[in-house]
Tab-separated table of C-alpha atoms and ligand atoms in Angstrom:
chain	number	residue	atom	x	y	z
C	1	UNK	CA	0.000	0.000	0.000
C	2	UNK	CA	1.471	3.332	-0.967
C	3	UNK	CA	1.140	6.500	1.016
C	4	UNK	CA	-1.335	8.294	-1.212
C	5	UNK	CA	-3.721	5.342	-1.389
C	6	UNK	CA	-3.543	5.039	2.358
C	7	UNK	CA	-4.207	8.729	2.866
C	8	UNK	CA	-7.154	8.887	0.483
C	9	UNK	CA	-8.521	5.593	1.769
C	10	UNK	CA	-8.290	6.738	5.365
C	11	UNK	CA	-9.987	10.022	4.496
C	12	UNK	CA	-12.840	8.226	2.727
C	13	UNK	CA	-13.108	5.775	5.576
C	14	UNK	CA	-13.258	8.360	8.338
C	15	UNK	CA	-15.797	10.448	6.410
C	16	UNK	CA	-18.110	7.548	5.615
C	17	UNK	CA	-17.649	5.997	9.036
C	18	UNK	CA	-18.658	9.225	10.771
C	19	UNK	CA	-21.646	9.667	8.486
C	20	UNK	CA	-22.770	6.112	8.996
C	21	UNK	CA	-22.256	6.175	12.774
C	22	UNK	CA	-24.255	9.356	13.140
C	23	UNK	CA	-27.139	8.149	11.004
C	24	UNK	CA	-27.153	4.739	12.693
C	25	UNK	CA	-27.148	6.381	16.107
C	26	UNK	CA	-30.202	8.486	15.259
C	27	UNK	CA	-32.008	5.610	13.617
C	28	UNK	CA	-31.356	3.378	16.617
C	29	UNK	CA	-32.576	6.002	19.080
C	30	UNK	CA	-35.690	6.703	17.041
C	31	UNK	CA	-36.629	3.059	16.757
C	32	UNK	CA	-36.179	2.493	20.490
C	33	UNK	CA	-38.096	5.620	21.320
C	34	UNK	CA	-41.033	4.666	19.138
C	35	UNK	CA	-41.036	1.049	20.359
C	36	UNK	CA	-41.125	2.182	23.992
C	37	UNK	CA	-43.742	4.774	23.170
C	38	UNK	CA	-45.887	2.070	21.526
C	39	UNK	CA	-45.592	-0.196	24.534
C	40	UNK	CA	-46.453	2.628	26.934
C	41	UNK	CA	-49.465	3.819	25.010
C	42	UNK	CA	-50.700	0.240	24.529
C	43	UNK	CA	-50.515	-0.237	28.305
C	44	UNK	CA	-52.320	3.034	28.933
C	45	UNK	CA	-54.993	2.164	26.374
C	46	UNK	CA	-55.623	-1.208	28.028
C	47	UNK	CA	-55.944	0.426	31.418
C	48	UNK	CA	-58.327	2.995	29.956
C	49	UNK	CA	-60.389	0.229	28.348
C	50	UNK	CA	-60.749	-1.580	31.679
C	51	UNK	CA	-61.706	1.725	33.229
C	52	UNK	CA	-64.422	2.328	30.598
C	53	UNK	CA	-65.877	-1.088	31.338
C	54	UNK	CA	-65.897	-0.406	35.076
C	55	UNK	CA	-67.499	2.980	34.608
C	56	UNK	CA	-70.380	1.248	32.872
C	57	UNK	CA	-70.741	-1.557	35.395
C	58	UNK	CA	-68.863	-1.355	38.673
C	59	UNK	CA	-69.701	-4.866	39.928
C	60	UNK	CA	-67.846	-7.697	41.568
C	61	UNK	CA	-68.540	-9.788	38.493
C	62	UNK	CA	-66.949	-7.320	36.078
C	63	UNK	CA	-63.913	-6.790	38.318
C	64	UNK	CA	-63.297	-10.538	38.480
C	65	UNK	CA	-63.643	-10.732	34.752
C	66	UNK	CA	-61.021	-8.043	34.220
C	67	UNK	CA	-58.609	-9.737	36.671
C	68	UNK	CA	-59.051	-13.020	34.880
C	69	UNK	CA	-58.419	-11.454	31.489
C	70	UNK	CA	-55.203	-9.766	32.620
C	71	UNK	CA	-53.893	-12.877	34.365
C	72	UNK	CA	-53.479	-14.499	30.962
C	73	UNK	CA	-51.272	-11.715	29.560
C	74	UNK	CA	-47.778	-10.522	30.384
C	75	UNK	CA	-49.197	-7.373	31.984
C	76	UNK	CA	-50.854	-6.949	35.347
C	77	UNK	CA	-53.861	-4.909	36.493
C	78	UNK	CA	-54.486	-3.592	40.001
C	79	UNK	CA	-57.686	-1.874	41.117
C	80	UNK	CA	-57.577	0.364	44.209
C	81	UNK	CA	-60.214	2.414	45.919
C	82	UNK	CA	-59.777	6.220	45.948
C	83	UNK	CA	-57.477	6.245	49.012
C	84	UNK	CA	-55.120	3.695	47.459
C	85	UNK	CA	-56.120	0.452	49.221
C	86	UNK	CA	-55.769	-2.486	46.885
C	87	UNK	CA	-59.119	-3.945	45.979
C	88	UNK	CA	-58.151	-6.440	43.299
C	89	UNK	CA	-54.984	-7.594	41.505
C	90	UNK	CA	-54.632	-9.997	38.597
C	91	UNK	CA	-51.310	-11.262	40.006
C	92	UNK	CA	-49.180	-10.943	43.089
C	93	UNK	CA	-48.409	-7.319	44.014
C	94	UNK	CA	-44.650	-6.845	44.393
C	95	UNK	CA	-42.860	-4.238	46.527
C	96	UNK	CA	-41.678	-2.534	43.381
C	97	UNK	CA	-45.305	-2.121	42.271
C	98	UNK	CA	-46.247	-0.651	45.642
C	99	UNK	CA	-43.411	1.815	45.399
C	100	UNK	CA	-44.630	2.944	41.966
C	101	UNK	CA	-48.232	3.221	43.215
C	102	UNK	CA	-47.075	5.490	46.056
C	103	UNK	CA	-45.808	7.990	43.517
C	104	UNK	CA	-49.372	8.597	42.244
C	105	UNK	CA	-50.007	12.357	42.032
C	106	UNK	CA	-53.059	14.062	43.624
C	107	UNK	CA	-55.082	14.830	40.545
C	108	UNK	CA	-54.979	12.200	37.870
C	109	UNK	CA	-56.556	13.385	34.595
C	110	UNK	CA	-59.367	11.338	33.159
C	111	UNK	CA	-57.207	10.269	30.214
C	112	UNK	CA	-54.817	8.703	32.703
C	113	UNK	CA	-51.061	9.020	33.291
C	114	UNK	CA	-47.867	7.103	32.709
C	115	UNK	CA	-46.462	6.483	36.167
C	116	UNK	CA	-43.216	4.791	35.239
C	117	UNK	CA	-41.529	4.876	31.858
C	118	UNK	CA	-37.917	4.132	32.800
C	119	UNK	CA	-37.638	0.813	31.024
C	120	UNK	CA	-33.903	0.707	31.519
C	121	UNK	CA	-33.769	0.855	35.324
C	122	UNK	CA	-37.217	-0.023	36.637
C	123	UNK	CA	-38.643	-3.551	36.671
C	124	UNK	CA	-42.028	-2.361	35.380
C	125	UNK	CA	-43.489	0.280	33.207
C	126	UNK	CA	-46.771	1.445	34.550
C	127	UNK	CA	-49.874	3.572	33.881
C	128	UNK	CA	-52.866	4.745	35.886
C	129	UNK	CA	-56.478	5.458	34.801
C	130	UNK	CA	-59.048	6.883	37.227
C	131	UNK	CA	-62.488	5.261	37.372
C	132	UNK	CA	-64.983	8.132	37.509
C	133	UNK	CA	-68.639	7.488	38.169
C	134	UNK	CA	-71.075	10.419	38.627
C	135	UNK	CA	-68.183	12.862	38.622
C	136	UNK	CA	-66.629	11.102	41.584
C	137	UNK	CA	-63.421	9.100	41.561
C	138	UNK	CA	-64.459	5.592	42.504
C	139	UNK	CA	-61.040	4.017	42.263
C	140	UNK	CA	-57.884	3.690	40.167
C	141	UNK	CA	-56.828	1.148	37.584
C	142	UNK	CA	-53.043	0.552	37.664
C	143	UNK	CA	-51.430	-1.318	34.804
C	144	UNK	CA	-47.970	-2.879	35.050
C	145	UNK	CA	-45.821	-4.532	32.486
C	146	UNK	CA	-42.446	-6.135	33.077
C	147	UNK	CA	-39.685	-4.231	31.258
C	148	UNK	CA	-37.943	-7.511	30.449
C	149	UNK	CA	-39.972	-7.729	27.240
C	150	UNK	CA	-38.795	-4.310	26.055
C	151	UNK	CA	-35.263	-5.061	27.158
C	152	UNK	CA	-35.217	-8.269	25.116
C	153	UNK	CA	-36.677	-6.488	22.153
C	154	UNK	CA	-34.041	-3.803	22.319
C	155	UNK	CA	-31.133	-6.170	22.759
C	156	UNK	CA	-32.375	-7.999	19.674
C	157	UNK	CA	-32.511	-4.681	17.864
C	158	UNK	CA	-28.966	-3.913	19.009
C	159	UNK	CA	-27.769	-7.193	17.617
C	160	UNK	CA	-29.322	-6.365	14.251
C	161	UNK	CA	-27.678	-2.986	14.285
C	162	UNK	CA	-24.325	-4.497	15.182
C	163	UNK	CA	-24.558	-6.980	12.359
C	164	UNK	CA	-25.609	-4.287	9.893
C	165	UNK	CA	-22.796	-2.042	11.149
C	166	UNK	CA	-20.099	-4.681	10.804
C	167	UNK	CA	-21.342	-5.755	7.390
C	168	UNK	CA	-21.525	-2.235	6.029
C	169	UNK	CA	-18.072	-1.493	7.457
C	170	UNK	CA	-16.677	-4.475	5.640
C	171	UNK	CA	-18.429	-3.562	2.455
C	172	UNK	CA	-17.237	-0.002	2.792
C	173	UNK	CA	-13.622	-1.115	3.191
C	174	UNK	CA	-13.805	-3.176	0.031
C	175	UNK	CA	-15.312	-0.319	-1.943
C	176	UNK	CA	-12.805	2.171	-0.575
C	177	UNK	CA	-9.868	-0.061	-1.406
C	178	UNK	CA	-11.167	-0.443	-4.921
C	179	UNK	CA	-11.956	3.259	-5.325
C	180	UNK	CA	-8.605	4.466	-4.024
C	181	UNK	CA	-6.906	2.068	-6.418
C	182	UNK	CA	-8.790	3.571	-9.317
C	183	UNK	CA	-8.072	7.129	-8.202
C	184	UNK	CA	-4.444	6.737	-7.253
C	185	UNK	CA	-3.225	4.243	-9.822
C	186	UNK	CA	-2.495	6.838	-12.533
C	187	UNK	CA	-0.900	9.165	-9.978
C	188	UNK	CA	1.400	6.398	-8.849
C	189	UNK	CA	2.325	5.613	-12.407
C	190	UNK	CA	3.152	9.268	-12.991
C	191	UNK	CA	5.197	9.470	-9.834
C	192	UNK	CA	7.166	6.381	-10.826
C	193	UNK	CA	7.746	7.801	-14.281
C	194	UNK	CA	9.023	11.093	-12.879
C	195	UNK	CA	11.342	9.172	-10.563
C	196	UNK	CA	12.783	7.385	-13.544
C	197	UNK	CA	13.088	10.673	-15.431
C	198	UNK	CA	15.007	12.249	-12.570
C	199	UNK	CA	17.389	9.304	-12.688
C	200	UNK	CA	18.105	10.202	-16.306
C	201	UNK	CA	15.883	7.676	-18.025
C	202	UNK	CA	14.334	10.132	-20.456
C	203	UNK	CA	12.594	7.747	-22.807
C	204	UNK	CA	9.889	6.804	-20.310
C	205	UNK	CA	6.596	5.634	-21.706
C	206	UNK	CA	3.433	6.466	-19.792
C	207	UNK	CA	0.302	4.483	-20.535
C	208	UNK	CA	-2.779	6.347	-21.736
C	209	UNK	CA	-4.253	7.874	-18.597
C	210	UNK	CA	-7.499	9.143	-20.046
C	211	UNK	CA	-8.662	12.547	-21.168
C	212	UNK	CA	-9.046	14.216	-17.755
C	213	UNK	CA	-6.585	16.430	-15.861
C	214	UNK	CA	-4.514	13.455	-14.782
C	215	UNK	CA	-4.260	12.305	-18.376
C	216	UNK	CA	-3.150	15.842	-19.264
C	217	UNK	CA	-0.544	15.728	-16.544
C	218	UNK	CA	0.804	12.442	-17.864
C	219	UNK	CA	0.983	13.867	-21.356
C	220	UNK	CA	2.803	16.999	-20.159
C	221	UNK	CA	5.321	14.865	-18.322
C	222	UNK	CA	5.896	12.751	-21.400
C	223	UNK	CA	6.453	15.869	-23.518
C	224	UNK	CA	8.731	17.322	-20.854
C	225	UNK	CA	10.808	14.166	-20.760
C	226	UNK	CA	11.226	14.046	-24.509
C	227	UNK	CA	12.050	17.780	-24.602
C	228	UNK	CA	14.626	17.160	-21.933
C	229	UNK	CA	16.010	14.322	-23.968
C	230	UNK	CA	16.312	16.496	-27.051
C	231	UNK	CA	17.862	19.289	-25.026
C	232	UNK	CA	20.387	16.951	-23.482
C	233	UNK	CA	21.419	15.599	-26.862
C	234	UNK	CA	21.591	19.095	-28.283
C	235	UNK	CA	23.771	20.238	-25.453
C	236	UNK	CA	26.150	17.328	-25.877
C	237	UNK	CA	26.378	17.950	-29.598
C	238	UNK	CA	26.854	21.646	-29.010
C	239	UNK	CA	29.655	21.113	-26.516
C	240	UNK	CA	31.334	18.677	-28.875
C	241	UNK	CA	31.084	21.231	-31.691
C	242	UNK	CA	32.430	24.051	-29.555
C	243	UNK	CA	35.451	22.113	-28.439
C	244	UNK	CA	36.046	21.083	-32.009
C	245	UNK	CA	35.713	24.654	-33.274
C	246	UNK	CA	38.029	25.971	-30.615
C	247	UNK	CA	40.604	23.284	-31.159
C	248	UNK	CA	41.325	24.100	-34.804
C	249	UNK	CA	42.439	27.747	-34.399
C	250	UNK	CA	44.180	26.840	-31.161
C	251	UNK	CA	46.195	24.150	-32.923
C	252	UNK	CA	47.319	26.684	-35.512
C	253	UNK	CA	48.202	29.215	-32.855
C	254	UNK	CA	50.124	26.677	-30.824
C	255	UNK	CA	51.947	25.232	-33.822
C	256	UNK	CA	52.969	28.563	-35.351
C	257	UNK	CA	53.882	30.046	-31.996
C	258	UNK	CA	56.139	27.084	-31.409
C	259	UNK	CA	57.955	27.549	-34.744
C	260	UNK	CA	58.084	31.334	-34.376
C	261	UNK	CA	59.901	31.243	-31.077
C	262	UNK	CA	62.679	28.969	-32.420
C	263	UNK	CA	66.123	30.598	-32.764
C	264	UNK	CA	66.677	29.443	-36.331
C	265	UNK	CA	63.452	30.946	-37.732
C	266	UNK	CA	64.136	33.903	-39.963
C	267	UNK	CA	62.527	37.229	-39.169
C	268	UNK	CA	60.493	37.103	-42.386
C	269	UNK	CA	59.035	33.700	-41.460
C	270	UNK	CA	58.378	34.897	-37.945
C	271	UNK	CA	56.328	37.766	-39.386
C	272	UNK	CA	54.274	35.367	-41.501
C	273	UNK	CA	53.652	33.066	-38.546
C	274	UNK	CA	52.732	35.931	-36.265
C	275	UNK	CA	50.320	37.083	-38.974
C	276	UNK	CA	48.661	33.666	-39.003
C	277	UNK	CA	48.544	33.623	-35.203
C	278	UNK	CA	46.898	37.034	-35.251
C	279	UNK	CA	44.308	35.957	-37.831
C	280	UNK	CA	43.446	32.846	-35.895
C	281	UNK	CA	43.101	34.852	-32.690
C	282	UNK	CA	40.732	37.244	-34.465
C	283	UNK	CA	38.651	34.266	-35.604
C	284	UNK	CA	38.674	32.849	-32.080
C	285	UNK	CA	37.516	36.073	-30.517
C	286	UNK	CA	34.777	36.426	-33.152
C	287	UNK	CA	33.662	32.878	-32.373
C	288	UNK	CA	33.628	33.477	-28.644
C	289	UNK	CA	31.744	36.750	-29.099
C	290	UNK	CA	29.084	35.128	-31.270
C	291	UNK	CA	28.706	32.196	-28.921
C	292	UNK	CA	28.261	34.606	-26.072
C	293	UNK	CA	25.578	36.477	-28.022
C	294	UNK	CA	23.757	33.249	-28.791
C	295	UNK	CA	23.875	32.222	-25.147
C	296	UNK	CA	22.398	35.580	-24.192
C	297	UNK	CA	19.612	35.146	-26.758
C	298	UNK	CA	18.868	31.705	-25.329
C	299	UNK	CA	18.541	33.111	-21.852
C	300	UNK	CA	16.309	35.919	-23.100
C	301	UNK	CA	18.563	38.404	-21.328
C	302	UNK	CA	19.048	39.847	-24.754
C	303	UNK	CA	16.778	42.795	-25.317
C	304	UNK	CA	15.241	43.765	-28.613
C	305	UNK	CA	14.373	47.412	-28.748
C	306	UNK	CA	11.933	47.840	-31.569
C	307	UNK	CA	11.193	51.137	-33.212
C	308	UNK	CA	9.348	52.292	-36.282
C	309	UNK	CA	11.910	52.178	-39.091
C	310	UNK	CA	11.510	53.645	-42.552
C	311	UNK	CA	12.712	50.688	-44.571
C	312	UNK	CA	13.865	52.251	-47.841
C	313	UNK	CA	16.629	54.481	-46.383
C	314	UNK	CA	17.452	51.823	-43.786
C	315	UNK	CA	18.210	49.113	-46.368
C	316	UNK	CA	19.843	51.665	-48.678
C	317	UNK	CA	22.430	52.469	-45.995
C	318	UNK	CA	23.136	48.753	-45.467
C	319	UNK	CA	23.619	48.264	-49.195
C	320	UNK	CA	26.040	51.159	-49.283
C	321	UNK	CA	27.957	49.666	-46.415
C	322	UNK	CA	28.485	46.242	-48.015
C	323	UNK	CA	28.726	47.205	-51.685
C	324	UNK	CA	32.516	47.887	-51.668
C	325	UNK	CA	33.270	44.418	-50.311
C	326	UNK	CA	30.949	42.866	-52.907
C	327	UNK	CA	32.514	44.892	-55.705
C	328	UNK	CA	35.857	43.415	-54.722
C	329	UNK	CA	34.403	39.985	-55.498
C	330	UNK	CA	32.792	41.251	-58.723
C	331	UNK	CA	29.314	40.820	-57.291
C	332	UNK	CA	26.506	43.270	-57.736
C	333	UNK	CA	23.810	43.986	-55.166
C	334	UNK	CA	20.359	45.288	-56.128
C	335	UNK	CA	17.901	46.730	-53.684
C	336	UNK	CA	14.188	46.744	-54.391
C	337	UNK	CA	12.122	48.514	-51.762
C	338	UNK	CA	9.179	50.879	-52.227
C	339	UNK	CA	9.423	54.166	-50.389
C	340	UNK	CA	6.325	53.904	-48.225
C	341	UNK	CA	7.313	50.866	-46.169
C	342	UNK	CA	7.791	50.938	-42.411
C	343	UNK	CA	8.375	48.162	-39.905
C	344	UNK	CA	8.807	47.670	-36.164
C	345	UNK	CA	12.371	46.423	-35.782
C	346	UNK	CA	15.471	46.846	-33.666
C	347	UNK	CA	17.644	48.599	-36.299
C	348	UNK	CA	20.990	47.484	-34.897
C	349	UNK	CA	20.058	43.807	-34.390
C	350	UNK	CA	18.226	43.612	-37.679
C	351	UNK	CA	21.191	45.021	-39.532
C	352	UNK	CA	23.180	42.085	-38.172
C	353	UNK	CA	20.610	39.713	-39.684
C	354	UNK	CA	20.851	41.287	-43.127
C	355	UNK	CA	24.640	41.520	-42.947
C	356	UNK	CA	24.907	37.819	-42.073
C	357	UNK	CA	22.676	36.875	-45.030
C	358	UNK	CA	24.551	39.155	-47.441
C	359	UNK	CA	27.843	37.820	-46.124
C	360	UNK	CA	26.707	34.272	-46.925
C	361	UNK	CA	25.518	35.340	-50.370
C	362	UNK	CA	28.942	36.830	-50.995
C	363	UNK	CA	30.873	33.855	-49.656
C	364	UNK	CA	28.921	31.215	-51.537
C	365	UNK	CA	28.524	32.963	-54.906
C	366	UNK	CA	30.814	32.966	-57.915
C	367	UNK	CA	32.128	36.299	-59.290
C	368	UNK	CA	29.981	38.178	-61.836
C	369	UNK	CA	26.681	37.034	-60.403
C	370	UNK	CA	23.909	39.096	-58.923
C	371	UNK	CA	22.543	39.420	-55.372
C	372	UNK	CA	19.106	40.939	-54.771
C	373	UNK	CA	17.608	42.369	-51.621
C	374	UNK	CA	13.838	42.628	-52.117
C	375	UNK	CA	11.599	44.230	-49.528
C	376	UNK	CA	7.817	44.145	-49.954
C	377	UNK	CA	4.591	44.183	-48.018
C	378	UNK	CA	2.032	41.410	-48.413
C	379	UNK	CA	-1.191	41.255	-46.398
C	380	UNK	CA	0.144	43.438	-43.616
C	381	UNK	CA	3.434	41.587	-43.268
C	382	UNK	CA	6.903	42.681	-44.302
C	383	UNK	CA	8.754	40.222	-46.542
C	384	UNK	CA	12.498	40.561	-46.956
C	385	UNK	CA	14.241	38.359	-49.470
C	386	UNK	CA	17.963	37.889	-50.023
C	387	UNK	CA	18.465	36.131	-53.346
C	388	UNK	CA	21.781	35.004	-54.765
C	389	UNK	CA	22.866	33.068	-57.823
C	390	UNK	CA	25.508	31.089	-55.991
C	391	UNK	CA	26.187	27.446	-55.616
C	392	UNK	CA	23.031	26.702	-53.647
C	393	UNK	CA	22.534	24.350	-50.751
C	394	UNK	CA	21.947	20.609	-51.268
C	395	UNK	CA	18.427	19.596	-50.313
C	396	UNK	CA	19.509	17.207	-47.592
C	397	UNK	CA	21.371	20.019	-45.797
C	398	UNK	CA	18.552	22.549	-45.962
C	399	UNK	CA	16.791	21.509	-42.733
C	400	UNK	CA	19.982	21.779	-40.726
C	401	UNK	CA	21.671	24.972	-41.902
C	402	UNK	CA	20.172	27.041	-39.071
C	403	UNK	CA	21.830	24.800	-36.496
C	404	UNK	CA	24.863	26.063	-34.664
C	405	UNK	CA	28.157	25.143	-36.344
C	406	UNK	CA	26.410	23.477	-39.242
C	407	UNK	CA	28.205	23.961	-42.541
C	408	UNK	CA	27.585	22.225	-45.823
C	409	UNK	CA	31.168	21.905	-46.849
C	410	UNK	CA	33.196	21.884	-43.654
C	411	UNK	CA	36.664	22.477	-45.083
C	412	UNK	CA	35.746	25.070	-47.686
C	413	UNK	CA	33.448	26.966	-45.395
C	414	UNK	CA	36.242	27.113	-42.867
C	415	UNK	CA	38.682	28.387	-45.431
C	416	UNK	CA	36.123	31.106	-46.154
C	417	UNK	CA	36.276	32.012	-42.477
C	418	UNK	CA	32.901	30.545	-41.555
C	419	UNK	CA	32.132	29.329	-38.069
C	420	UNK	CA	28.645	28.067	-38.916
C	421	UNK	CA	27.042	30.399	-36.389
C	422	UNK	CA	25.804	33.086	-38.810
C	423	UNK	CA	22.447	31.521	-39.657
C	424	UNK	CA	21.850	30.386	-36.080
C	425	UNK	CA	22.164	34.023	-35.047
C	426	UNK	CA	19.901	35.118	-37.928
C	427	UNK	CA	17.214	32.692	-36.816
C	428	UNK	CA	17.416	33.680	-33.151
C	429	UNK	CA	17.268	37.389	-33.968
C	430	UNK	CA	14.382	37.070	-36.416
C	431	UNK	CA	12.443	34.963	-33.943
C	432	UNK	CA	13.013	37.408	-31.134
C	433	UNK	CA	11.490	39.996	-33.485
C	434	UNK	CA	8.463	37.692	-33.669
C	435	UNK	CA	9.196	36.792	-37.288
C	436	UNK	CA	10.138	33.720	-39.277
C	437	UNK	CA	12.963	32.929	-41.626
C	438	UNK	CA	12.847	30.315	-44.383
C	439	UNK	CA	15.205	29.142	-47.082
C	440	UNK	CA	14.704	27.761	-50.562
C	441	UNK	CA	17.590	26.649	-52.679
C	442	UNK	CA	18.518	24.517	-55.615
C	443	UNK	CA	21.989	23.357	-56.333
C	444	UNK	CA	24.005	25.602	-58.695
C	445	UNK	CA	20.963	27.869	-59.233
C	446	UNK	CA	21.128	30.005	-56.139
C	447	UNK	CA	19.589	30.448	-52.723
C	448	UNK	CA	16.749	32.581	-51.392
C	449	UNK	CA	16.352	33.480	-47.734
C	450	UNK	CA	12.993	34.977	-46.870
C	451	UNK	CA	12.202	36.769	-43.658
C	452	UNK	CA	8.574	37.470	-42.767
C	453	UNK	CA	7.830	40.017	-40.036
I	1	ATP	N1	23.603	31.813	-49.634
I	1	ATP	C1	24.142	30.592	-49.451
I	1	ATP	N2	24.462	29.810	-50.515
I	1	ATP	C2	24.966	28.582	-50.326
I	1	ATP	N3	25.209	28.028	-49.120
I	1	ATP	C3	24.909	28.764	-48.058
I	1	ATP	C4	24.349	30.061	-48.128
I	1	ATP	N4	24.125	30.521	-46.873
I	1	ATP	C5	24.527	29.549	-46.033
I	1	ATP	N5	25.008	28.486	-46.712
I	1	ATP	C6	25.483	27.231	-46.119
I	1	ATP	O1	25.012	27.138	-44.799
I	1	ATP	C7	26.104	27.019	-43.883
I	1	ATP	C8	25.773	27.727	-42.634
I	1	ATP	O2	25.761	29.110	-42.790
I	1	ATP	P1	26.168	30.065	-41.618
I	1	ATP	O3	26.006	31.465	-42.046
I	1	ATP	O4	25.418	29.602	-40.429
I	1	ATP	O5	27.696	29.721	-41.377
I	1	ATP	P2	28.967	30.217	-42.127
I	1	ATP	O6	28.612	31.209	-43.146
I	1	ATP	O7	29.674	29.016	-42.575
I	1	ATP	O8	29.770	30.855	-40.952
I	1	ATP	P3	29.583	32.316	-40.289
I	1	ATP	O9	28.368	32.915	-40.918
I	1	ATP	O10	29.416	32.013	-38.858
I	1	ATP	O11	30.819	33.056	-40.590
I	1	ATP	C9	27.268	27.586	-44.614
I	1	ATP	O12	28.455	26.984	-44.159
I	1	ATP	C10	26.992	27.211	-46.061
I	1	ATP	O13	27.425	25.904	-46.315
I	2	MG	MG1	27.499	32.947	-42.662
């Protein structure tokens, strides 16, 4: 038995037990009360009946008749004269009876009185009915009945109640055990699954737990576990990539530093080596800076400060900035943007996005081709396209190019100075602007990146 089942079961049990005890207690009391009341009023009625008879004919004959009738029953009748002297009794008069008769009050109403109703303590219950003839009390009829009969009746009743109580308790326990199982089973399964997850077993499978809140909880936990799994794998891959990326420039730096410090290296060679060391250090610091930026974007500590930007002059200034570098590679950049366009962007961050895309277009295009930057508005959204006529991206690589460190051609991309972080940064920045970025490409025919804001 697990704790939660026990707790819920106990709670159910206590609640139902209390409810049942209270209702049984009241039922029991009511039954006893009405049984005793019945007995008392039956006794009183009999006494009154005898009295009626005597009022009609107060004769020796009638009195004898009444005594004889009562002698056959389990009750007893006593007739006294007005001052209390016993005139007739159907059975032997006991001391207890005399004691009860002494407690007779002065004025007994015509309907009679119950003299003793304490069936628990007294030996008899008793009633009195005055015999009134010509407005004068001629005597009293006392009725007695042994309380043993009521006591037996009640003890029988108690036994029934006990049996019913025990049976319903048993029944209740069975139902509660079953119910708590049903209620807690899915919770226990979830708790076991989470235990396994915390131990690192991320591929847990939870059975279908239904469509209610508990089922929803199970589903969320399953999703969480698989997200965690993906995240863990991503992190491992990422760390592996970082160490790999850092190792290459560091190897160069170490190797060339080692040769440069040798005595027999000529000054000219030393200069070359120092140049390489410097270049590699620049690459390293760029890499570290970009990684740091990405980490900040992940944490959301990176703030995007959007403002209304007039797009035509904004893109024009970017084009002017990059055109000289493109000219050097015999590439031409065309801007197409109508004058009336505005968008909510962070101008500095967004410039980085466009620069990264243009940088890729430059790096992966052959000389004497064309690059276009097309800005337009379609159904309230700003579309920005960067189109080149370069070598394109093979279809199988397309889904992965936004991943960190992913490059299509590792060696060539590296020789072009690529770290594979450019597009990852583009994606993060566009998404933190609330936009999307997509790529279409066909090999040798060029690549189009489209940003929708
Ligand atoms: N316009 C393009 N044409 C062809 N291939 C491209 C283009 N843009 C990106 N790629 C491919 O996608 C890869 C990832 O691009 P990304 O910008 O992330 O990295 P990178 O350019 O290699 O390095 P970095 O931008 O960090 O200097 C590139 O290595 C390249 O293979
Ligand atoms: Mg790039």
